[in-house]
PDB file of C-alpha atoms in Angstrom:
ATOM      1  CA  MET A   1     110.681 134.732 110.977  1.00 38.00           C
ATOM      2  CA  ALA A   2     110.862 132.200 113.801  1.00 37.00           C
ATOM      3  CA  PRO A   3     108.207 132.357 116.516  1.00 40.00           C
ATOM      4  CA  PRO A   4     109.316 133.988 119.764  1.00 38.00           C
ATOM      5  CA  HIS A   5     110.237 131.747 122.639  1.00 34.00           C
ATOM      6  CA  ASN A   6     109.410 133.633 125.819  1.00 40.00           C
ATOM      7  CA  LEU A   7     106.376 132.262 127.625  1.00 40.00           C
ATOM      8  CA  ASP A   8     105.804 135.127 130.052  1.00 45.00           C
ATOM      9  CA  SER A   9     103.046 136.964 128.158  1.00 51.00           C
ATOM     10  CA  ASN A  10     100.278 134.399 128.727  1.00 59.00           C
ATOM     11  CA  PRO A  11      97.644 136.111 130.925  1.00 65.00           C
ATOM     12  CA  LEU A  12      95.881 132.751 131.417  1.00 65.00           C
ATOM     13  CA  ALA A  13      98.876 130.956 132.914  1.00 61.00           C
ATOM     14  CA  GLY A  14      97.529 128.785 135.707  1.00 58.00           C
ATOM     15  CA  ALA A  15      93.947 129.991 135.123  1.00 64.00           C
ATOM     16  CA  GLU A  16      90.940 127.741 134.682  1.00 77.00           C
ATOM     17  CA  LEU A  17      89.935 127.561 131.042  1.00 81.00           C
ATOM     18  CA  THR A  18      86.353 127.272 129.863  1.00 83.00           C
ATOM     19  CA  SER A  19      85.236 123.650 129.724  1.00 80.00           C
ATOM     20  CA  ALA A  20      84.705 122.143 126.286  1.00 76.00           C
ATOM     21  CA  ALA A  21      81.397 120.780 127.603  1.00 80.00           C
ATOM     22  CA  LEU A  22      80.072 124.359 127.593  1.00 87.00           C
ATOM     23  CA  ILE A  23      80.938 124.901 123.931  1.00 85.00           C
ATOM     24  CA  HIS A  24      78.649 124.066 121.009  1.00 87.00           C
ATOM     25  CA  LEU A  25      80.323 123.824 117.628  1.00 85.00           C
ATOM     26  CA  ASP A  26      78.763 123.161 114.230  1.00 88.00           C
ATOM     27  CA  TYR A  27      80.770 122.664 111.029  1.00 88.00           C
ATOM     28  CA  ILE A  28      79.275 123.744 107.700  1.00 92.00           C
ATOM     29  CA  PRO A  29      81.066 122.907 104.426  1.00 91.00           C
ATOM     30  CA  PRO A  30      81.680 125.777 102.012  1.00 94.00           C
ATOM     31  CA  PRO A  31      80.204 125.639  98.522  1.00 96.00           C
ATOM     32  CA  PRO A  32      82.477 123.925  95.965  1.00 96.00           C
ATOM     33  CA  GLU A  33      83.562 127.180  94.354  1.00 96.00           C
ATOM     34  CA  LEU A  34      84.915 128.442  97.705  1.00 96.00           C
ATOM     35  CA  ALA A  35      86.447 125.165  98.903  1.00 93.00           C
ATOM     36  CA  PRO A  36      89.986 126.102  97.758  1.00 93.00           C
ATOM     37  CA  PHE A  37      89.752 129.282  99.846  1.00 95.00           C
ATOM     38  CA  VAL A  38      87.657 128.301 102.884  1.00 93.00           C
ATOM     39  CA  THR A  39      88.468 124.989 104.525  1.00 88.00           C
ATOM     40  CA  THR A  40      85.324 125.003 106.655  1.00 88.00           C
ATOM     41  CA  TYR A  41      82.682 127.282 108.101  1.00 92.00           C
ATOM     42  CA  PHE A  42      81.833 126.939 111.773  1.00 91.00           C
ATOM     43  CA  LEU A  43      79.312 128.259 114.301  1.00 93.00           C
ATOM     44  CA  PHE A  44      80.791 128.612 117.792  1.00 91.00           C
ATOM     45  CA  ARG A  45      78.421 129.144 120.750  1.00 93.00           C
ATOM     46  CA  CYS A  46      79.031 129.510 124.476  1.00 93.00           C
ATOM     47  CA  GLU A  47      76.578 130.996 126.972  1.00 96.00           C
ATOM     48  CA  GLU A  48      79.096 131.620 129.766  1.00 95.00           C
ATOM     49  CA  PRO A  49      79.582 135.226 130.956  1.00 95.00           C
ATOM     50  CA  ARG A  50      83.368 134.860 130.642  1.00 93.00           C
ATOM     51  CA  ILE A  51      85.177 132.569 128.212  1.00 92.00           C
ATOM     52  CA  ALA A  52      88.901 131.910 128.583  1.00 90.00           C
ATOM     53  CA  ASP A  53      90.854 129.790 126.156  1.00 86.00           C
ATOM     54  CA  ILE A  54      94.013 129.545 124.073  1.00 85.00           C
ATOM     55  CA  GLN A  55      93.858 129.754 120.300  1.00 86.00           C
ATOM     56  CA  PRO A  56      96.328 127.300 118.724  1.00 86.00           C
ATOM     57  CA  ALA A  57      98.712 128.513 116.054  1.00 88.00           C
ATOM     58  CA  GLY A  58      97.119 128.103 112.668  1.00 84.00           C
ATOM     59  CA  VAL A  59      95.856 129.573 109.439  1.00 83.00           C
ATOM     60  CA  GLY A  60      93.750 132.705 109.154  1.00 91.00           C
ATOM     61  CA  ILE A  61      90.169 132.878 110.396  1.00 93.00           C
ATOM     62  CA  LEU A  62      87.462 135.345 109.419  1.00 96.00           C
ATOM     63  CA  ALA A  63      84.643 135.518 111.986  1.00 96.00           C
ATOM     64  CA  VAL A  64      81.536 137.570 112.739  1.00 98.00           C
ATOM     65  CA  PHE A  65      80.923 138.036 116.466  1.00 97.00           C
ATOM     66  CA  MET A  66      77.131 138.095 116.652  1.00 97.00           C
ATOM     67  CA  GLN A  67      77.386 138.154 120.440  1.00 97.00           C
ATOM     68  CA  GLY A  68      80.358 138.690 122.738  1.00 97.00           C
ATOM     69  CA  ARG A  69      83.404 140.929 122.698  1.00 96.00           C
ATOM     70  CA  GLY A  70      86.910 140.111 123.796  1.00 95.00           C
ATOM     71  CA  GLU A  71      90.659 140.423 123.456  1.00 96.00           C
ATOM     72  CA  MET A  72      93.489 138.317 122.059  1.00 95.00           C
ATOM     73  CA  PHE A  73      96.910 138.365 123.721  1.00 95.00           C
ATOM     74  CA  PHE A  74     100.087 137.915 121.703  1.00 94.00           C
ATOM     75  CA  ARG A  75     103.561 136.838 122.677  1.00 89.00           C
ATOM     76  CA  ASP A  76     105.161 140.211 122.014  1.00 88.00           C
ATOM     77  CA  GLY A  77     102.895 141.790 124.654  1.00 89.00           C
ATOM     78  CA  ARG A  78     100.385 143.289 122.208  1.00 92.00           C
ATOM     79  CA  VAL A  79      96.666 142.978 122.985  1.00 95.00           C
ATOM     80  CA  ASP A  80      94.135 143.283 120.139  1.00 97.00           C
ATOM     81  CA  PRO A  81      90.413 143.913 120.800  1.00 97.00           C
ATOM     82  CA  SER A  82      87.734 142.096 118.850  1.00 97.00           C
ATOM     83  CA  HIS A  83      85.555 143.683 116.173  1.00 98.00           C
ATOM     84  CA  LEU A  84      82.192 142.935 114.624  1.00 98.00           C
ATOM     85  CA  VAL A  85      83.924 141.132 111.726  1.00 98.00           C
ATOM     86  CA  ASN A  86      87.354 139.861 112.664  1.00 97.00           C
ATOM     87  CA  VAL A  87      90.359 138.536 110.808  1.00 97.00           C
ATOM     88  CA  MET A  88      92.588 136.439 113.010  1.00 95.00           C
ATOM     89  CA  THR A  89      95.666 136.589 110.836  1.00 96.00           C
ATOM     90  CA  PRO A  90      97.846 133.453 110.588  1.00 93.00           C
ATOM     91  CA  LEU A  91      99.329 132.651 114.001  1.00 92.00           C
ATOM     92  CA  ALA A  92     102.937 131.569 114.460  1.00 93.00           C
ATOM     93  CA  ALA A  93     102.296 130.673 118.111  1.00 93.00           C
ATOM     94  CA  ALA A  94      99.326 129.981 120.376  1.00 91.00           C
ATOM     95  CA  ALA A  95      97.506 133.075 121.678  1.00 92.00           C
ATOM     96  CA  PRO A  96      95.263 133.390 124.769  1.00 92.00           C
ATOM     97  CA  VAL A  97      91.733 134.724 124.306  1.00 92.00           C
ATOM     98  CA  LEU A  98      89.369 136.315 126.852  1.00 93.00           C
ATOM     99  CA  VAL A  99      85.752 137.027 125.856  1.00 94.00           C
ATOM    100  CA  GLU A 100      82.835 138.614 127.690  1.00 95.00           C
ATOM    101  CA  GLY A 101      79.972 136.306 126.786  1.00 92.00           C
ATOM    102  CA  PRO A 102      77.653 134.915 125.807  1.00 96.00           C
ATOM    103  CA  TRP A 103      79.809 134.336 122.730  1.00 95.00           C
ATOM    104  CA  HIS A 104      78.271 133.407 119.390  1.00 97.00           C
ATOM    105  CA  ALA A 105      80.563 133.583 116.355  1.00 96.00           C
ATOM    106  CA  PHE A 106      80.229 132.429 112.779  1.00 96.00           C
ATOM    107  CA  GLY A 107      83.521 131.987 111.002  1.00 94.00           C
ATOM    108  CA  ALA A 108      85.484 130.748 108.045  1.00 93.00           C
ATOM    109  CA  ALA A 109      88.801 128.936 108.440  1.00 90.00           C
ATOM    110  CA  LEU A 110      90.889 130.220 105.551  1.00 92.00           C
ATOM    111  CA  SER A 111      93.368 128.189 103.575  1.00 91.00           C
ATOM    112  CA  PRO A 112      96.676 129.887 102.718  1.00 93.00           C
ATOM    113  CA  LEU A 113      95.184 130.490  99.270  1.00 95.00           C
ATOM    114  CA  GLY A 114      92.103 132.052 100.888  1.00 95.00           C
ATOM    115  CA  TRP A 115      94.280 134.362 102.958  1.00 96.00           C
ATOM    116  CA  ALA A 116      96.197 135.421  99.851  1.00 97.00           C
ATOM    117  CA  ALA A 117      93.138 135.877  97.640  1.00 97.00           C
ATOM    118  CA  LEU A 118      91.209 137.933 100.203  1.00 98.00           C
ATOM    119  CA  THR A 119      94.104 140.168 101.248  1.00 97.00           C
ATOM    120  CA  GLY A 120      95.742 140.728  97.882  1.00 96.00           C
ATOM    121  CA  CYS A 121      98.688 138.486  98.788  1.00 96.00           C
ATOM    122  CA  LEU A 122      99.612 140.328 101.975  1.00 96.00           C
ATOM    123  CA  SER A 123     102.520 138.638 103.710  1.00 96.00           C
ATOM    124  CA  ALA A 124     101.243 136.214 106.347  1.00 95.00           C
ATOM    125  CA  ALA A 125     104.547 136.754 108.175  1.00 95.00           C
ATOM    126  CA  GLU A 126     104.431 140.561 108.229  1.00 96.00           C
ATOM    127  CA  HIS A 127     100.697 140.759 108.962  1.00 96.00           C
ATOM    128  CA  GLY A 128     100.399 137.619 111.092  1.00 95.00           C
ATOM    129  CA  ASN A 129      99.754 137.325 114.807  1.00 96.00           C
ATOM    130  CA  ARG A 130      97.023 139.956 114.933  1.00 96.00           C
ATOM    131  CA  LEU A 131      93.260 140.254 115.408  1.00 97.00           C
ATOM    132  CA  ARG A 132      92.200 142.805 112.797  1.00 97.00           C
ATOM    133  CA  ASP A 133      89.006 144.477 111.639  1.00 98.00           C
ATOM    134  CA  ALA A 134      88.057 142.687 108.423  1.00 98.00           C
ATOM    135  CA  ALA A 135      86.466 145.857 107.047  1.00 97.00           C
ATOM    136  CA  GLU A 136      89.879 147.545 107.252  1.00 97.00           C
ATOM    137  CA  LEU A 137      92.112 144.661 106.237  1.00 97.00           C
ATOM    138  CA  ILE A 138      89.983 143.136 103.455  1.00 98.00           C
ATOM    139  CA  ASP A 139      87.037 145.287 102.347  1.00 97.00           C
ATOM    140  CA  PRO A 140      84.545 147.753 103.930  1.00 97.00           C
ATOM    141  CA  SER A 141      81.610 145.702 102.586  1.00 98.00           C
ATOM    142  CA  LEU A 142      82.300 143.051 105.219  1.00 98.00           C
ATOM    143  CA  HIS A 143      81.068 145.389 107.954  1.00 98.00           C
ATOM    144  CA  ALA A 144      77.621 145.580 106.348  1.00 97.00           C
ATOM    145  CA  MET A 145      77.609 141.798 105.939  1.00 98.00           C
ATOM    146  CA  GLY A 146      78.458 141.421 109.634  1.00 98.00           C
ATOM    147  CA  GLN A 147      75.743 143.840 110.690  1.00 98.00           C
ATOM    148  CA  ALA A 148      73.135 141.993 108.644  1.00 97.00           C
ATOM    149  CA  MET A 149      74.266 138.592 109.899  1.00 98.00           C
ATOM    150  CA  ALA A 150      74.289 139.667 113.540  1.00 98.00           C
ATOM    151  CA  ALA A 151      70.860 141.314 113.298  1.00 97.00           C
ATOM    152  CA  ASP A 152      69.187 138.374 111.567  1.00 97.00           C
ATOM    153  CA  TYR A 153      70.931 135.770 113.734  1.00 97.00           C
ATOM    154  CA  ASN A 154      69.992 137.485 116.992  1.00 97.00           C
ATOM    155  CA  ALA A 155      66.407 137.846 115.770  1.00 96.00           C
ATOM    156  CA  GLY A 156      66.281 134.079 115.211  1.00 95.00           C
ATOM    157  CA  ARG A 157      66.052 134.348 111.433  1.00 93.00           C
ATOM    158  CA  LEU A 158      69.314 132.597 110.501  1.00 92.00           C
ATOM    159  CA  TRP A 159      70.370 128.966 110.717  1.00 92.00           C
ATOM    160  CA  PRO A 160      74.028 127.964 110.301  1.00 93.00           C
ATOM    161  CA  ALA A 161      73.490 127.167 106.623  1.00 95.00           C
ATOM    162  CA  ASP A 162      72.027 130.651 106.118  1.00 96.00           C
ATOM    163  CA  CYS A 163      75.097 132.216 107.739  1.00 97.00           C
ATOM    164  CA  ALA A 164      77.281 130.178 105.399  1.00 97.00           C
ATOM    165  CA  ALA A 165      75.326 131.358 102.368  1.00 97.00           C
ATOM    166  CA  MET A 166      75.538 134.979 103.512  1.00 98.00           C
ATOM    167  CA  MET A 167      79.286 134.819 104.107  1.00 98.00           C
ATOM    168  CA  SER A 168      79.885 132.984 100.828  1.00 98.00           C
ATOM    169  CA  ALA A 169      77.984 135.661  98.918  1.00 98.00           C
ATOM    170  CA  ALA A 170      80.113 138.341 100.590  1.00 98.00           C
ATOM    171  CA  LEU A 171      83.473 136.640 100.094  1.00 98.00           C
ATOM    172  CA  GLY A 172      83.110 135.468  96.508  1.00 97.00           C
ATOM    173  CA  PRO A 173      83.383 138.911  94.857  1.00 97.00           C
ATOM    174  CA  LEU A 174      86.346 139.846  97.086  1.00 98.00           C
ATOM    175  CA  LEU A 175      88.649 137.035  95.943  1.00 98.00           C
ATOM    176  CA  ARG A 176      91.628 138.334  93.979  1.00 97.00           C
ATOM    177  CA  ASP A 177      93.908 136.553  91.566  1.00 96.00           C
ATOM    178  CA  VAL A 178      96.972 134.776  92.953  1.00 96.00           C
ATOM    179  CA  PRO A 179      99.854 133.849  90.628  1.00 95.00           C
ATOM    180  CA  GLY A 180      99.337 130.324  89.333  1.00 95.00           C
ATOM    181  CA  ALA A 181     102.895 129.271  90.194  1.00 94.00           C
ATOM    182  CA  HIS A 182     102.338 130.367  93.784  1.00 95.00           C
ATOM    183  CA  VAL A 183      99.066 128.427  93.985  1.00 95.00           C
ATOM    184  CA  ALA A 184     100.953 125.350  92.800  1.00 94.00           C
ATOM    185  CA  LEU A 185     103.611 125.931  95.450  1.00 94.00           C
ATOM    186  CA  MET A 186     100.957 126.060  98.180  1.00 93.00           C
ATOM    187  CA  GLY A 187      99.768 122.652  97.026  1.00 90.00           C
ATOM    188  CA  ARG A 188     103.295 121.266  97.127  1.00 91.00           C
ATOM    189  CA  VAL A 189     103.784 122.623 100.652  1.00 92.00           C
ATOM    190  CA  ALA A 190     100.528 121.011 101.788  1.00 88.00           C
ATOM    191  CA  ASP A 191     101.584 117.686 100.266  1.00 87.00           C
ATOM    192  CA  TRP A 192     104.996 117.981 101.890  1.00 90.00           C
ATOM    193  CA  LEU A 193     103.525 118.631 105.328  1.00 87.00           C
ATOM    194  CA  GLY A 194     101.356 115.537 104.959  1.00 83.00           C
ATOM    195  CA  GLN A 195     104.244 113.212 104.144  1.00 83.00           C
ATOM    196  CA  SER A 196     105.550 112.880 107.684  1.00 83.00           C
ATOM    197  CA  LEU A 197     105.134 114.203 111.194  1.00 85.00           C
ATOM    198  CA  SER A 198     108.638 115.646 110.792  1.00 87.00           C
ATOM    199  CA  PRO A 199     109.017 116.488 107.085  1.00 88.00           C
ATOM    200  CA  ARG A 200     112.491 117.347 105.809  1.00 90.00           C
ATOM    201  CA  VAL A 201     113.011 120.756 104.231  1.00 91.00           C
ATOM    202  CA  ASP A 202     115.296 119.138 101.650  1.00 91.00           C
ATOM    203  CA  ASP A 203     112.338 117.115 100.365  1.00 91.00           C
ATOM    204  CA  LEU A 204     110.315 120.286  99.780  1.00 92.00           C
ATOM    205  CA  ALA A 205     113.216 122.087  98.156  1.00 90.00           C
ATOM    206  CA  ARG A 206     113.780 119.203  95.757  1.00 88.00           C
ATOM    207  CA  ASN A 207     110.243 119.508  94.337  1.00 79.00           C
ATOM    208  CA  ALA A 208     109.543 123.227  94.704  1.00 79.00           C
ATOM    209  CA  LEU A 209     111.153 124.555  91.483  1.00 83.00           C
ATOM    210  CA  TYR A 210     112.490 127.588  93.369  1.00 89.00           C
ATOM    211  CA  SER A 211     115.865 128.529  94.780  1.00 91.00           C
ATOM    212  CA  ALA A 212     116.308 128.055  98.518  1.00 90.00           C
ATOM    213  CA  ARG A 213     116.005 131.808  99.068  1.00 92.00           C
ATOM    214  CA  GLN A 214     112.865 132.161  96.937  1.00 94.00           C
ATOM    215  CA  LEU A 215     111.306 129.132  98.608  1.00 95.00           C
ATOM    216  CA  GLN A 216     111.873 130.523 102.079  1.00 94.00           C
ATOM    217  CA  ARG A 217     110.435 133.908 101.089  1.00 95.00           C
ATOM    218  CA  LEU A 218     107.304 132.488  99.433  1.00 96.00           C
ATOM    219  CA  VAL A 219     106.489 129.974 102.164  1.00 95.00           C
ATOM    220  CA  ASP A 220     106.953 132.749 104.725  1.00 96.00           C
ATOM    221  CA  GLN A 221     104.630 134.997 102.719  1.00 96.00           C
ATOM    222  CA  TYR A 222     101.786 132.530 102.313  1.00 95.00           C
ATOM    223  CA  PHE A 223     102.089 130.392 105.449  1.00 94.00           C
ATOM    224  CA  GLY A 224     103.512 132.901 107.922  1.00 94.00           C
ATOM    225  CA  LEU A 225     106.671 130.919 108.707  1.00 94.00           C
ATOM    226  CA  PRO A 226     109.632 129.663 106.657  1.00 95.00           C
ATOM    227  CA  PRO A 227     109.676 125.921 105.860  1.00 94.00           C
ATOM    228  CA  LYS A 228     111.684 124.707 108.861  1.00 94.00           C
ATOM    229  CA  GLN A 229     109.536 126.594 111.371  1.00 94.00           C
ATOM    230  CA  LEU A 230     106.342 125.646 109.526  1.00 94.00           C
ATOM    231  CA  ALA A 231     107.269 121.972 109.864  1.00 92.00           C
ATOM    232  CA  ARG A 232     107.861 122.532 113.595  1.00 92.00           C
ATOM    233  CA  LYS A 233     104.447 124.126 113.984  1.00 91.00           C
ATOM    234  CA  TYR A 234     102.545 121.362 112.248  1.00 88.00           C
ATOM    235  CA  ARG A 235     104.517 118.649 114.034  1.00 89.00           C
ATOM    236  CA  ALA A 236     103.401 120.104 117.372  1.00 89.00           C
ATOM    237  CA  LEU A 237      99.790 120.719 116.279  1.00 85.00           C
ATOM    238  CA  ARG A 238      99.313 117.254 114.813  1.00 82.00           C
ATOM    239  CA  ALA A 239     101.045 115.649 117.790  1.00 84.00           C
ATOM    240  CA  ALA A 240      98.616 117.499 120.072  1.00 81.00           C
ATOM    241  CA  ALA A 241      95.637 116.369 117.989  1.00 77.00           C
ATOM    242  CA  LEU A 242      96.836 112.773 117.980  1.00 79.00           C
ATOM    243  CA  LEU A 243      97.700 112.609 121.675  1.00 79.00           C
ATOM    244  CA  ALA A 244      94.329 114.150 122.561  1.00 75.00           C
ATOM    245  CA  ASP A 245      92.651 111.157 120.877  1.00 73.00           C
ATOM    246  CA  PRO A 246      92.053 108.493 123.570  1.00 74.00           C
ATOM    247  CA  SER A 247      91.777 105.775 120.917  1.00 76.00           C
ATOM    248  CA  LEU A 248      95.344 106.281 119.655  1.00 77.00           C
ATOM    249  CA  PRO A 249      97.145 102.908 119.936  1.00 83.00           C
ATOM    250  CA  PRO A 250     100.207 102.785 122.222  1.00 84.00           C
ATOM    251  CA  ASP A 251     102.585 102.141 119.326  1.00 85.00           C
ATOM    252  CA  GLN A 252     101.410 105.313 117.600  1.00 83.00           C
ATOM    253  CA  VAL A 253     101.649 107.265 120.859  1.00 82.00           C
ATOM    254  CA  ALA A 254     105.278 106.154 120.992  1.00 85.00           C
ATOM    255  CA  LEU A 255     105.778 107.128 117.342  1.00 86.00           C
ATOM    256  CA  VAL A 256     104.463 110.641 118.051  1.00 85.00           C
ATOM    257  CA  GLN A 257     106.660 111.009 121.127  1.00 86.00           C
ATOM    258  CA  ASP A 258     109.692 109.877 119.136  1.00 89.00           C
ATOM    259  CA  GLN A 259     109.373 112.950 116.891  1.00 89.00           C
ATOM    260  CA  PHE A 260     110.802 115.050 119.731  1.00 90.00           C
ATOM    261  CA  TYR A 261     114.213 114.977 121.364  1.00 88.00           C
ATOM    262  CA  ASP A 262     112.751 114.217 124.781  1.00 86.00           C
ATOM    263  CA  GLN A 263     109.722 114.874 126.986  1.00 85.00           C
ATOM    264  CA  SER A 264     110.751 118.417 127.867  1.00 88.00           C
ATOM    265  CA  HIS A 265     111.214 119.262 124.173  1.00 91.00           C
ATOM    266  CA  MET A 266     107.722 117.963 123.375  1.00 89.00           C
ATOM    267  CA  ILE A 267     106.232 119.980 126.248  1.00 87.00           C
ATOM    268  CA  ARG A 268     107.911 123.195 125.071  1.00 90.00           C
ATOM    269  CA  GLU A 269     106.801 122.720 121.476  1.00 92.00           C
ATOM    270  CA  MET A 270     103.196 121.951 122.401  1.00 87.00           C
ATOM    271  CA  ARG A 271     103.031 124.935 124.749  1.00 87.00           C
ATOM    272  CA  LEU A 272     104.385 127.196 122.029  1.00 91.00           C
ATOM    273  CA  PHE A 273     102.142 126.090 119.171  1.00 90.00           C
ATOM    274  CA  ALA A 274      99.084 124.404 120.753  1.00 85.00           C
ATOM    275  CA  GLY A 275      98.974 126.321 124.022  1.00 82.00           C
ATOM    276  CA  ARG A 276      98.769 123.067 126.015  1.00 75.00           C
ATOM    277  CA  THR A 277     101.127 120.627 127.628  1.00 69.00           C
ATOM    278  CA  PRO A 278     100.651 116.902 126.959  1.00 65.00           C
ATOM    279  CA  ALA A 279      99.353 116.481 130.520  1.00 55.00           C
ATOM    280  CA  ARG A 280      96.429 118.842 129.794  1.00 47.00           C
ATOM    281  CA  LEU A 281      95.387 117.375 126.462  1.00 54.00           C
ATOM    282  CA  GLY A 282      92.758 115.160 128.062  1.00 50.00           C
ATOM    283  CA  ALA A 283      91.678 117.619 130.718  1.00 48.00           C
ATOM    284  CA  GLY A 284      88.374 118.512 129.033  1.00 47.00           C
ATOM    285  CA  ASP A 285      89.050 122.273 129.191  1.00 46.00           C
ATOM    286  CA  GLN A 286      90.117 122.785 125.603  1.00 48.00           C
ATOM    287  CA  PRO A 287      87.245 124.072 123.454  1.00 45.00           C
ATOM    288  CA  MET A 288      89.346 125.767 120.782  1.00 46.00           C
ATOM    289  CA  LEU A 289      91.872 122.960 120.813  1.00 46.00           C
ATOM    290  CA  SER A 290      89.029 120.484 120.328  1.00 47.00           C
ATOM    291  CA  ALA A 291      87.464 122.587 117.595  1.00 47.00           C
ATOM    292  CA  LEU A 292      90.532 123.488 115.610  1.00 48.00           C
ATOM    293  CA  LEU A 293      92.873 120.567 116.275  1.00 45.00           C
ATOM    294  CA  ASP A 294      90.236 117.876 115.973  1.00 46.00           C
ATOM    295  CA  LEU A 295      91.681 115.025 113.912  1.00 37.00           C
ATOM    296  CA  ARG A 296      89.065 115.477 111.221  1.00 42.00           C
ATOM    297  CA  ASN A 297      90.521 118.930 110.516  1.00 47.00           C
ATOM    298  CA  PHE A 298      93.691 117.160 109.430  1.00 44.00           C
ATOM    299  CA  ARG A 299      91.921 114.336 107.528  1.00 36.00           C
ATOM    300  CA  GLU A 300      88.797 115.669 105.877  1.00 30.00           C
ATOM    301  CA  ILE A 301      89.302 119.339 105.086  1.00 33.00           C
ATOM    302  CA  THR A 302      90.312 120.146 101.524  1.00 34.00           C
ATOM    303  CA  PRO A 303      92.920 121.308 100.723  1.00 36.00           C
ATOM    304  CA  LEU A 304      94.646 119.161 103.313  1.00 38.00           C
ATOM    305  CA  VAL A 305      97.033 121.741 104.729  1.00 41.00           C
ATOM    306  CA  GLY A 306      98.864 119.894 107.465  1.00 42.00           C
ATOM    307  CA  ALA A 307      97.018 116.639 106.886  1.00 42.00           C
ATOM    308  CA  VAL A 308      97.622 113.797 109.311  1.00 45.00           C
ATOM    309  CA  ALA A 309     100.989 112.468 108.263  1.00 47.00           C
ATOM    310  CA  GLN A 310     101.170 109.209 106.374  1.00 50.00           C
ATOM    311  CA  ASP A 311     103.379 107.647 109.048  1.00 52.00           C
ATOM    312  CA  VAL A 312     100.597 107.781 111.666  1.00 51.00           C
ATOM    313  CA  ASP A 313      97.481 107.517 109.476  1.00 51.00           C
ATOM    314  CA  ALA A 314      97.246 103.743 109.198  1.00 40.00           C
ATOM    315  CA  ARG A 315      93.953 103.676 111.084  1.00 39.00           C
ATOM    316  CA  GLY A 316      92.022 105.199 108.159  1.00 35.00           C
TER     317      GLY A 316
END
């Protein structure tokens, strides 16, 4: 399913977004046994009474809102309220977020394998683009975990590492088996996305050991988009991450820009998937963009889903 193309459902169009300077973000690595399922844990804190931002398209996120409640706005006009323990299902397009703060959230960025293992292989395409109650979508036990985490955190008894340990203990028993051949395919898709800023679907098909129809169905199921649209999404996200880096050399800036037909095409793609235009990438009002499109998320997280492409990763 291709992402929709109308841009009229953004309630933050023209609005001032919360400054990244007001956001505090800590990354906590998952334990080794959860690393294939959780790419990173994070603690997100903002003391503002109202937080406005745009969540880039991406993989699933499971998050406990210890403080703050809000809404997420989707391109089909649907508005989902937040819960104590949330699952932001895989997003095919950027989605605006409004939160009544202060906002403190502890979360896990899920790999495609993590999404599959926690949801019993629910289709990321059919169930994507939502903000769901994790107790309903995954398991009722997550509500009790969220209550305990929120109570202890707000009483000052939990540090980020403690939150990570609590969430790891809750998630471990909930992981379900995923067919081994499908796990292997997820790895091949991740490798394929990392080969180039604009990977060719033919290259994936040649190494996938599935028919074209099966390949499209399985990639759609686990990644939320078929291969061609998935490549589009990661091209835009990685281009946004690269162009937001002030140290990017001019020749690599040109290489990134050359991945698009022209300037207007690049602007449309970045608005659709990253929720920003190139002109706003350095504006300093992009907390979620900074947190979730930071270059290290494409270099250091394992598995490297959407890793920085080899053709622009010469800097090391």
